[in-house]
Amino acid sequence: MALKQSEKLFAAAKQLFPGGVNSPVRAFQSVGGHPLFISRASGAYLTDVDGNNYIDYVGSWGPMIAGHAHPKVVEAIQDTAAQGTSFGAPSPLEVQMAKQLMRHLPSLQRLRLVNSGTEAVMGALRAARGFTGRPKILKFAGCYHGHADYLLVKAGSGALTHGRPDSLGVPESLVEHTLVAPYNDLAATEKLARPHRKDLAAVIVEPIVGNMGCVLPKPGFLEGLRKLCDATGALLVFDEVMTGFRVHPGGAQDLFGIRPDLTTLGKVIGGGLPVGAYGGRADVMKCVSPEGGVYQAGTLSGNPVAMAAGLATLKLISTPKAHAKLLHKTERLAKGIAEVAQRARCRVQVPYACGMLSLFFSGRPVENLDDAMASQGALFRRFFHEMLARGVYLPPSPYEAWFVSLAHGENEIAKTLRAAKDSFLTLAKENG
Ligand code: KE4
């Protein structure tokens, strides 16, 4: 596999950007080697600048759920852009987007559109603090909610990958109101919250975690958080930036039948363009400027071209039939990987939900950050490169979710399973 152009571009990029990338997790630092520079993508495939094709399981970290360059999405972008790309004024498309989101997530009584998942979380938690008048936020170790200062505490995703779950540059004073509990441990969460119950503004959680690898909530955990918030007056915030419109047409909140007070969204709802959203209870959202005193703003919020891309994507994905197909593809892949690993005597866990999965080299289920970090990252690193050499592009970190799209057909899944089988056998031989 020739990688000359990627190597040249990476050498140049390292003189331009920190680590040569514009988002840390792209740098391949946790798997070694250098990132591939991608020139184009279509359906389930990426093509790098050296002309190599890969079956893609990053999917731009979630947005490309309908596949890359879907004709309907491209057409919507082209047609809308031709009418003007940004007005800095309300447009009909943002009204259409809000109605579409509310149709599928009835907990969204009012919402605000922003430009990223980070912004959505920042807005939601500021609204929670403004509504309750309380300062404390409780999050879970290994969950990642974007890069707002006070949330870079035991954060997952790239922060975990680069071994800095607590980022430099964040003064202690900015995280004094951030409490961190172990995911899936309700007793520890209740114990941590108890002394702060009068100061607790919100509990924020990834209802299905994607950012320490895929970790599913244990039965009763999310229900327990709902009860904890009802008992203390804190708001329950479901960060569905990754799970929204992926794990179910109504998100994890519909899948588990739990109504959060606020929800954050991103990724899929932008169809590959920068979009985020936060919303929920009308009484809480009334606090947001200009109706209330919680200020939050954005030059490109509700951008018409991004709305068009998101609406076209949601039209393709948000039906029970589309999700049934996506779940079947995900199950076929996850169960297939577990099976070929077992045959090669590799001890792995392959947790999954509709549209997302991950692979831990571990002999026991992964229920929290400690379990995830106890998995064998070195084996993941080898597996990653064996798969890449066979034309399968995985997230370059053991602490990320793989994303399946509607464009991953039987051919792609069968090829992926063949590559996984050979990769596991190679690892098994290397490790005797
Ligand atoms: P963005 O600001 O990156 O749009 O969204 C932040 C965010 C918030 N909440 C959840 C649950 C998320 O997964 C994310 C972002 N996810 C990572 C991938 N694990 C984005 C990839 C990256 O950082 O480059």
Short mmCIF file of C-alpha atoms and ligand atoms in Angstrom, two decimals:
data_model
loop_
_atom_site.label_atom_id
_atom_site.label_comp_id
_atom_site.label_asym_id
_atom_site.label_seq_id
_atom_site.Cartn_x
_atom_site.Cartn_y
_atom_site.Cartn_z
CA MET A 1 0.00 0.00 0.00
CA ALA A 2 1.72 3.17 -1.26
CA LEU A 3 1.33 6.04 1.22
CA LYS A 4 3.77 8.51 -0.24
CA GLN A 5 1.39 11.47 -0.65
CA SER A 6 -0.09 10.99 2.84
CA GLU A 7 3.41 10.98 4.33
CA LYS A 8 4.37 14.13 2.45
CA LEU A 9 1.17 15.92 3.43
CA PHE A 10 1.55 14.89 7.07
CA ALA A 11 5.12 16.26 7.13
CA ALA A 12 3.78 19.57 5.80
CA ALA A 13 0.76 19.52 8.12
CA LYS A 14 2.99 19.11 11.17
CA GLN A 15 4.50 22.51 10.32
CA LEU A 16 1.03 24.02 10.23
CA PHE A 17 -1.14 22.40 12.92
CA PRO A 18 -0.37 21.03 16.40
CA GLY A 19 0.35 17.33 15.82
CA GLY A 20 -0.43 17.89 12.12
CA VAL A 21 -4.18 17.61 12.66
CA ASN A 22 -7.24 19.68 13.44
CA SER A 23 -8.63 17.26 15.98
CA PRO A 24 -6.32 15.16 18.18
CA VAL A 25 -7.91 11.75 17.70
CA ARG A 26 -7.13 11.91 13.96
CA ALA A 27 -3.37 11.88 14.61
CA PHE A 28 -3.00 8.06 14.92
CA GLN A 29 -0.92 8.70 18.06
CA SER A 30 -2.53 5.89 19.99
CA VAL A 31 -2.09 3.32 17.20
CA GLY A 32 1.21 4.53 15.77
CA GLY A 33 2.05 5.31 12.16
CA HIS A 34 0.72 8.43 10.49
CA PRO A 35 -2.75 9.53 9.50
CA LEU A 36 -4.02 8.99 5.96
CA PHE A 37 -5.03 12.07 4.06
CA ILE A 38 -8.40 11.43 2.49
CA SER A 39 -9.18 12.91 -0.93
CA ARG A 40 -12.74 11.65 -1.42
CA ALA A 41 -15.40 9.33 -0.07
CA SER A 42 -18.51 7.61 -1.36
CA GLY A 43 -20.96 5.27 0.35
CA ALA A 44 -19.05 3.07 2.80
CA TYR A 45 -15.65 3.91 1.24
CA LEU A 46 -12.83 6.39 1.74
CA THR A 47 -10.10 6.98 -0.85
CA ASP A 48 -6.78 8.38 0.36
CA VAL A 49 -4.50 10.72 -1.60
CA ASP A 50 -2.46 7.72 -2.76
CA GLY A 51 -5.53 6.15 -4.34
CA ASN A 52 -6.03 3.42 -1.71
CA ASN A 53 -9.67 2.52 -0.92
CA TYR A 54 -10.91 1.57 2.53
CA ILE A 55 -14.17 0.39 4.04
CA ASP A 56 -14.78 3.22 6.51
CA TYR A 57 -15.95 2.64 10.11
CA VAL A 58 -15.17 6.19 11.32
CA GLY A 59 -17.88 7.82 9.22
CA SER A 60 -16.59 11.27 10.22
CA TRP A 61 -17.13 10.09 13.86
CA GLY A 62 -20.86 9.60 13.33
CA PRO A 63 -22.41 12.07 10.87
CA MET A 64 -22.15 9.88 7.76
CA ILE A 65 -24.88 7.45 8.85
CA ALA A 66 -26.42 7.43 5.35
CA GLY A 67 -23.02 6.86 3.75
CA HIS A 68 -20.57 9.35 2.26
CA ALA A 69 -21.67 11.73 -0.52
CA HIS A 70 -25.22 10.40 -0.60
CA PRO A 71 -26.79 11.88 -3.78
CA LYS A 72 -29.82 13.21 -1.86
CA VAL A 73 -27.59 14.97 0.66
CA VAL A 74 -25.25 16.40 -1.96
CA GLU A 75 -28.22 17.62 -4.01
CA ALA A 76 -29.77 19.32 -0.95
CA ILE A 77 -26.47 21.07 -0.19
CA GLN A 78 -25.99 22.22 -3.80
CA ASP A 79 -29.54 23.49 -4.23
CA THR A 80 -29.55 25.34 -0.90
CA ALA A 81 -26.08 26.83 -1.33
CA ALA A 82 -27.16 28.26 -4.68
CA GLN A 83 -29.76 30.32 -2.79
CA GLY A 84 -27.12 31.77 -0.45
CA THR A 85 -24.96 30.10 2.19
CA SER A 86 -25.68 32.13 5.31
CA PHE A 87 -27.96 35.04 6.21
CA GLY A 88 -27.39 35.77 9.89
CA ALA A 89 -31.16 35.90 10.08
CA PRO A 90 -33.86 33.26 10.63
CA SER A 91 -34.58 30.97 7.69
CA PRO A 92 -37.42 28.48 7.01
CA LEU A 93 -34.99 25.55 7.07
CA GLU A 94 -34.25 25.96 10.78
CA VAL A 95 -37.98 25.81 11.50
CA GLN A 96 -38.18 22.60 9.43
CA MET A 97 -35.19 21.15 11.29
CA ALA A 98 -36.63 21.92 14.74
CA LYS A 99 -39.97 20.34 13.80
CA GLN A 100 -38.19 17.22 12.49
CA LEU A 101 -36.13 16.87 15.68
CA MET A 102 -39.21 17.38 17.89
CA ARG A 103 -41.18 14.84 15.89
CA HIS A 104 -38.71 12.14 16.86
CA LEU A 105 -37.69 13.42 20.31
CA PRO A 106 -40.88 14.64 22.06
CA SER A 107 -38.81 15.64 25.11
CA LEU A 108 -37.63 18.59 22.98
CA GLN A 109 -40.30 21.17 23.78
CA ARG A 110 -37.97 24.04 22.81
CA LEU A 111 -34.50 23.85 21.28
CA ARG A 112 -31.60 25.97 20.12
CA LEU A 113 -29.45 25.16 17.07
CA VAL A 114 -25.67 25.61 17.35
CA ASN A 115 -22.58 24.54 15.37
CA SER A 116 -21.10 21.55 17.23
CA GLY A 117 -21.73 19.02 19.94
CA THR A 118 -19.41 20.95 22.26
CA GLU A 119 -21.48 24.07 21.84
CA ALA A 120 -24.69 22.11 22.39
CA VAL A 121 -23.40 20.75 25.69
CA MET A 122 -22.09 24.15 26.79
CA GLY A 123 -25.49 25.69 26.06
CA ALA A 124 -27.43 22.93 27.80
CA LEU A 125 -25.36 23.03 30.98
CA ARG A 126 -25.39 26.83 31.13
CA ALA A 127 -29.18 26.70 30.81
CA ALA A 128 -29.29 24.08 33.58
CA ARG A 129 -27.18 26.28 35.85
CA GLY A 130 -29.23 29.36 34.93
CA PHE A 131 -32.55 27.59 35.51
CA THR A 132 -31.61 25.97 38.84
CA GLY A 133 -29.33 28.73 40.12
CA ARG A 134 -26.96 25.96 41.16
CA PRO A 135 -23.26 25.51 40.20
CA LYS A 136 -22.43 21.79 40.32
CA ILE A 137 -22.37 19.45 37.33
CA LEU A 138 -21.98 15.68 37.70
CA LYS A 139 -20.44 13.74 34.81
CA PHE A 140 -19.06 10.21 34.42
CA ALA A 141 -15.46 9.11 34.03
CA GLY A 142 -14.77 8.17 30.41
CA CYS A 143 -17.69 10.11 29.01
CA TYR A 144 -16.77 12.88 26.60
CA HIS A 145 -19.04 15.89 26.13
CA GLY A 146 -16.84 18.14 23.98
CA HIS A 147 -13.95 20.34 25.04
CA ALA A 148 -15.52 22.94 27.36
CA ASP A 149 -12.98 23.61 30.12
CA TYR A 150 -15.03 22.33 33.04
CA LEU A 151 -15.86 19.04 31.27
CA LEU A 152 -12.27 18.05 30.51
CA VAL A 153 -12.19 16.04 33.70
CA LYS A 154 -11.75 12.28 33.28
CA ALA A 155 -12.99 12.89 29.76
CA GLY A 156 -13.10 10.14 27.16
CA SER A 157 -12.43 10.08 23.41
CA GLY A 158 -9.31 11.95 22.34
CA ALA A 159 -8.58 13.17 25.89
CA LEU A 160 -8.40 9.53 27.01
CA THR A 161 -6.54 8.43 23.88
CA HIS A 162 -3.82 10.96 24.53
CA GLY A 163 -3.61 10.09 28.20
CA ARG A 164 -4.81 13.47 29.40
CA PRO A 165 -8.36 12.91 30.63
CA ASP A 166 -7.73 16.14 32.57
CA SER A 167 -6.43 18.70 30.05
CA LEU A 168 -3.61 21.16 30.71
CA GLY A 169 -4.72 24.79 30.56
CA VAL A 170 -7.78 24.29 32.74
CA PRO A 171 -7.31 26.09 36.07
CA GLU A 172 -8.52 24.21 39.14
CA SER A 173 -11.06 26.99 39.76
CA LEU A 174 -12.85 26.07 36.52
CA VAL A 175 -13.40 22.45 37.52
CA GLU A 176 -14.23 22.92 41.18
CA HIS A 177 -17.92 22.47 40.39
CA THR A 178 -17.45 19.34 38.30
CA LEU A 179 -18.14 16.05 40.05
CA VAL A 180 -17.05 12.79 38.42
CA ALA A 181 -18.64 9.42 39.17
CA PRO A 182 -17.90 5.96 37.76
CA TYR A 183 -20.24 5.01 34.88
CA ASN A 184 -22.73 2.24 35.66
CA ASP A 185 -22.20 2.63 39.43
CA LEU A 186 -25.43 4.10 40.81
CA ALA A 187 -24.47 3.66 44.48
CA ALA A 188 -21.20 5.58 43.99
CA THR A 189 -23.06 8.26 42.02
CA GLU A 190 -25.69 8.70 44.75
CA LYS A 191 -22.97 8.80 47.40
CA LEU A 192 -21.02 11.45 45.49
CA ALA A 193 -24.13 13.57 44.82
CA ARG A 194 -25.61 13.38 48.31
CA PRO A 195 -23.53 16.13 50.01
CA HIS A 196 -24.02 18.40 46.97
CA ARG A 197 -27.70 17.74 46.35
CA LYS A 198 -28.65 21.37 47.03
CA ASP A 199 -25.96 22.64 44.64
CA LEU A 200 -26.38 20.13 41.83
CA ALA A 201 -27.58 21.78 38.59
CA ALA A 202 -27.30 18.77 36.28
CA VAL A 203 -26.22 15.20 35.75
CA ILE A 204 -24.92 14.73 32.21
CA VAL A 205 -24.47 11.28 30.75
CA GLU A 206 -23.86 9.51 27.45
CA PRO A 207 -26.87 7.15 27.67
CA ILE A 208 -24.85 4.68 25.62
CA VAL A 209 -21.17 5.59 25.83
CA GLY A 210 -19.14 5.82 22.67
CA ASN A 211 -16.16 7.70 24.05
CA MET A 212 -14.37 5.08 26.10
CA GLY A 213 -15.19 2.60 23.40
CA CYS A 214 -18.82 1.46 23.34
CA VAL A 215 -20.14 0.86 26.87
CA LEU A 216 -23.80 0.01 27.47
CA PRO A 217 -25.73 1.15 30.56
CA LYS A 218 -26.45 -1.65 33.03
CA PRO A 219 -30.16 -2.27 33.71
CA GLY A 220 -31.42 0.32 36.18
CA PHE A 221 -28.50 2.73 35.83
CA LEU A 222 -30.20 5.37 33.69
CA GLU A 223 -33.50 4.91 35.56
CA GLY A 224 -31.53 5.52 38.77
CA LEU A 225 -30.11 8.77 37.40
CA ARG A 226 -33.64 9.91 36.54
CA LYS A 227 -34.72 9.20 40.12
CA LEU A 228 -31.63 10.93 41.54
CA CYS A 229 -32.40 14.07 39.53
CA ASP A 230 -36.09 14.00 40.55
CA ALA A 231 -35.05 13.68 44.21
CA THR A 232 -32.46 16.47 44.16
CA GLY A 233 -33.95 18.96 41.69
CA ALA A 234 -30.97 18.56 39.34
CA LEU A 235 -31.68 18.32 35.62
CA LEU A 236 -30.97 15.08 33.73
CA VAL A 237 -29.06 15.85 30.54
CA PHE A 238 -28.75 13.09 27.92
CA ASP A 239 -25.79 13.79 25.68
CA GLU A 240 -27.09 12.21 22.48
CA VAL A 241 -24.61 13.88 20.17
CA MET A 242 -23.50 10.37 19.18
CA THR A 243 -26.57 8.21 19.95
CA GLY A 244 -29.19 10.62 18.61
CA PHE A 245 -30.89 9.22 15.47
CA ARG A 246 -28.31 6.41 15.51
CA VAL A 247 -29.30 3.89 18.17
CA HIS A 248 -33.02 4.44 17.52
CA PRO A 249 -35.17 6.90 15.53
CA GLY A 250 -36.02 8.51 18.89
CA GLY A 251 -32.49 8.21 20.28
CA ALA A 252 -31.42 6.39 23.45
CA GLN A 253 -34.18 8.18 25.39
CA ASP A 254 -36.81 6.37 23.30
CA LEU A 255 -34.85 3.09 23.26
CA PHE A 256 -34.74 3.05 27.10
CA GLY A 257 -38.01 4.93 27.72
CA ILE A 258 -36.40 7.61 29.90
CA ARG A 259 -37.29 11.28 29.49
CA PRO A 260 -34.33 13.61 30.13
CA ASP A 261 -34.88 17.27 31.03
CA LEU A 262 -32.41 18.38 28.37
CA THR A 263 -30.85 16.62 25.37
CA THR A 264 -27.83 17.52 23.29
CA LEU A 265 -27.51 16.53 19.64
CA GLY A 266 -24.95 16.83 16.84
CA LYS A 267 -23.20 14.74 14.18
CA VAL A 268 -26.05 12.97 12.29
CA ILE A 269 -28.34 16.03 12.41
CA GLY A 270 -25.78 17.96 10.34
CA GLY A 271 -25.22 15.22 7.75
CA GLY A 272 -21.51 16.06 7.69
CA LEU A 273 -21.84 19.84 8.05
CA PRO A 274 -21.31 21.63 11.39
CA VAL A 275 -24.53 21.39 13.43
CA GLY A 276 -25.40 20.88 17.08
CA ALA A 277 -28.57 21.39 19.06
CA TYR A 278 -29.71 21.47 22.67
CA GLY A 279 -33.22 21.54 24.03
CA GLY A 280 -35.81 20.01 26.29
CA ARG A 281 -38.25 21.28 28.89
CA ALA A 282 -39.87 24.54 27.80
CA ASP A 283 -39.59 26.01 31.32
CA VAL A 284 -35.83 25.43 31.27
CA MET A 285 -35.29 26.69 27.70
CA LYS A 286 -37.26 29.85 28.49
CA CYS A 287 -34.14 30.89 30.40
CA VAL A 288 -32.10 31.11 27.19
CA SER A 289 -31.45 34.52 25.62
CA PRO A 290 -33.19 36.53 24.26
CA GLU A 291 -36.20 35.15 26.16
CA GLY A 292 -34.22 34.69 29.36
CA GLY A 293 -30.95 35.66 30.92
CA VAL A 294 -28.78 32.68 29.88
CA TYR A 295 -26.68 34.04 27.05
CA GLN A 296 -25.64 31.83 24.12
CA ALA A 297 -25.10 32.87 20.50
CA GLY A 298 -23.51 31.81 17.19
CA THR A 299 -22.77 33.45 13.84
CA LEU A 300 -23.64 30.35 11.84
CA SER A 301 -26.26 28.78 14.12
CA GLY A 302 -29.09 27.31 12.03
CA ASN A 303 -27.03 27.72 8.87
CA PRO A 304 -29.32 26.94 5.92
CA VAL A 305 -26.85 24.75 4.03
CA ALA A 306 -26.11 22.72 7.17
CA MET A 307 -29.85 22.46 7.83
CA ALA A 308 -30.39 21.13 4.31
CA ALA A 309 -27.67 18.49 4.74
CA GLY A 310 -29.09 17.46 8.10
CA LEU A 311 -32.69 17.33 6.92
CA ALA A 312 -31.75 15.22 3.91
CA THR A 313 -29.83 12.82 6.16
CA LEU A 314 -32.62 12.57 8.72
CA LYS A 315 -35.07 11.79 5.91
CA LEU A 316 -32.90 8.82 4.92
CA ILE A 317 -32.28 7.47 8.42
CA SER A 318 -35.15 8.32 10.75
CA THR A 319 -37.59 5.57 9.89
CA PRO A 320 -38.12 2.24 11.69
CA LYS A 321 -37.26 0.43 8.44
CA ALA A 322 -33.91 2.22 8.10
CA HIS A 323 -33.05 1.48 11.74
CA ALA A 324 -34.04 -2.16 11.39
CA LYS A 325 -31.61 -2.42 8.49
CA LEU A 326 -28.88 -0.58 10.40
CA LEU A 327 -29.35 -2.81 13.46
CA HIS A 328 -29.13 -5.94 11.32
CA LYS A 329 -25.88 -4.74 9.74
CA THR A 330 -24.43 -3.84 13.13
CA GLU A 331 -25.40 -7.16 14.70
CA ARG A 332 -24.03 -9.13 11.78
CA LEU A 333 -20.73 -7.28 12.10
CA ALA A 334 -20.43 -7.33 15.91
CA LYS A 335 -21.39 -11.00 16.29
CA GLY A 336 -19.22 -11.94 13.31
CA ILE A 337 -16.17 -10.25 14.82
CA ALA A 338 -16.74 -11.94 18.18
CA GLU A 339 -17.03 -15.30 16.41
CA VAL A 340 -13.86 -15.03 14.32
CA ALA A 341 -11.95 -13.75 17.37
CA GLN A 342 -13.08 -16.70 19.41
CA ARG A 343 -12.05 -19.15 16.65
CA ALA A 344 -8.61 -17.51 16.64
CA ARG A 345 -8.55 -17.80 20.45
CA CYS A 346 -8.41 -14.01 20.89
CA ARG A 347 -10.25 -12.89 24.04
CA VAL A 348 -12.34 -9.88 23.04
CA GLN A 349 -15.49 -8.01 23.95
CA VAL A 350 -17.60 -6.55 21.14
CA PRO A 351 -20.32 -4.38 22.71
CA TYR A 352 -22.76 -2.80 20.28
CA ALA A 353 -25.94 -0.81 19.80
CA CYS A 354 -27.70 0.00 16.53
CA GLY A 355 -25.15 1.71 14.29
CA MET A 356 -22.20 1.55 16.70
CA LEU A 357 -19.85 -1.00 18.23
CA SER A 358 -16.33 -1.33 19.54
CA LEU A 359 -13.67 -3.98 20.11
CA PHE A 360 -11.89 -4.44 23.44
CA PHE A 361 -9.09 -6.98 23.78
CA SER A 362 -10.33 -8.12 27.16
CA GLY A 363 -11.54 -11.36 28.71
CA ARG A 364 -14.28 -9.66 30.71
CA PRO A 365 -17.18 -7.27 29.95
CA VAL A 366 -16.31 -3.56 29.90
CA GLU A 367 -18.69 -1.63 32.17
CA ASN A 368 -16.70 1.51 33.00
CA LEU A 369 -13.51 3.48 32.37
CA ASP A 370 -11.32 1.26 34.53
CA ASP A 371 -12.43 -1.83 32.61
CA ALA A 372 -11.84 -0.03 29.28
CA MET A 373 -8.36 1.07 30.29
CA ALA A 374 -7.54 -2.45 31.51
CA SER A 375 -8.11 -3.80 27.97
CA GLN A 376 -5.00 -4.55 25.92
CA GLY A 377 -4.39 -1.41 23.87
CA ALA A 378 -1.23 -2.87 22.32
CA LEU A 379 -3.27 -5.69 20.74
CA PHE A 380 -5.80 -3.15 19.44
CA ARG A 381 -2.90 -1.21 17.91
CA ARG A 382 -1.68 -4.30 16.03
CA PHE A 383 -5.23 -5.22 14.99
CA PHE A 384 -5.82 -1.69 13.70
CA HIS A 385 -2.84 -1.87 11.34
CA GLU A 386 -3.59 -5.42 10.21
CA MET A 387 -7.11 -4.30 9.28
CA LEU A 388 -5.84 -1.14 7.58
CA ALA A 389 -3.46 -3.21 5.47
CA ARG A 390 -6.51 -5.27 4.40
CA GLY A 391 -8.46 -2.16 3.38
CA VAL A 392 -10.56 -1.64 6.52
CA TYR A 393 -10.29 1.79 8.21
CA LEU A 394 -11.14 1.62 11.92
CA PRO A 395 -11.18 4.48 14.44
CA PRO A 396 -7.48 4.94 15.36
CA SER A 397 -8.05 4.41 19.08
CA PRO A 398 -9.38 1.62 21.34
CA TYR A 399 -11.46 4.29 23.11
CA GLU A 400 -13.71 5.15 20.18
CA ALA A 401 -16.81 3.62 18.67
CA TRP A 402 -16.91 2.14 15.19
CA PHE A 403 -19.75 3.59 13.11
CA VAL A 404 -21.86 1.54 10.70
CA SER A 405 -23.87 3.28 7.99
CA LEU A 406 -26.77 2.34 5.72
CA ALA A 407 -24.16 2.16 2.94
CA HIS A 408 -22.34 -0.81 4.56
CA GLY A 409 -23.77 -3.69 2.51
CA GLU A 410 -23.27 -7.48 2.72
CA ASN A 411 -20.11 -7.21 0.61
CA GLU A 412 -18.51 -4.68 2.95
CA ILE A 413 -19.45 -6.65 6.06
CA ALA A 414 -18.26 -9.95 4.59
CA LYS A 415 -14.96 -8.36 3.53
CA THR A 416 -14.56 -6.81 6.99
CA LEU A 417 -15.14 -10.18 8.67
CA ARG A 418 -12.61 -11.88 6.40
CA ALA A 419 -10.06 -9.17 7.22
CA ALA A 420 -10.85 -9.52 10.94
CA LYS A 421 -10.43 -13.31 10.81
CA ASP A 422 -7.00 -13.01 9.16
CA SER A 423 -5.98 -10.19 11.51
CA PHE A 424 -6.94 -12.13 14.64
CA LEU A 425 -5.06 -15.21 13.33
CA THR A 426 -1.98 -13.06 12.72
CA LEU A 427 -2.18 -11.70 16.28
CA ALA A 428 -2.70 -15.20 17.68
CA LYS A 429 0.43 -16.44 15.88
CA GLU A 430 2.47 -13.45 17.06
CA ASN A 431 1.39 -13.99 20.64
CA GLY A 432 1.80 -17.76 20.58
P1 KE4 B 1 -18.13 18.05 18.70
O1 KE4 B 1 -17.85 19.35 19.38
O2 KE4 B 1 -16.85 17.27 18.36
O3 KE4 B 1 -19.08 18.20 17.50
O4 KE4 B 1 -19.01 17.13 19.70
C1 KE4 B 1 -18.48 16.87 20.99
C2 KE4 B 1 -19.13 15.61 21.52
C3 KE4 B 1 -20.13 15.73 22.49
N1 KE4 B 1 -20.74 14.63 22.98
C4 KE4 B 1 -20.44 13.39 22.53
C5 KE4 B 1 -21.16 12.22 23.11
C6 KE4 B 1 -19.44 13.22 21.54
O5 KE4 B 1 -19.15 11.97 21.10
C7 KE4 B 1 -18.77 14.34 21.02
C8 KE4 B 1 -17.67 14.23 19.99
N2 KE4 B 1 -17.24 12.90 19.66
C9 KE4 B 1 -15.88 12.77 19.20
C10 KE4 B 1 -15.67 11.31 18.80
N3 KE4 B 1 -15.65 10.44 19.92
C11 KE4 B 1 -15.56 13.70 18.07
C12 KE4 B 1 -14.31 13.36 17.28
C13 KE4 B 1 -13.19 14.33 17.53
O6 KE4 B 1 -13.07 14.84 18.67
O7 KE4 B 1 -12.44 14.57 16.55
#
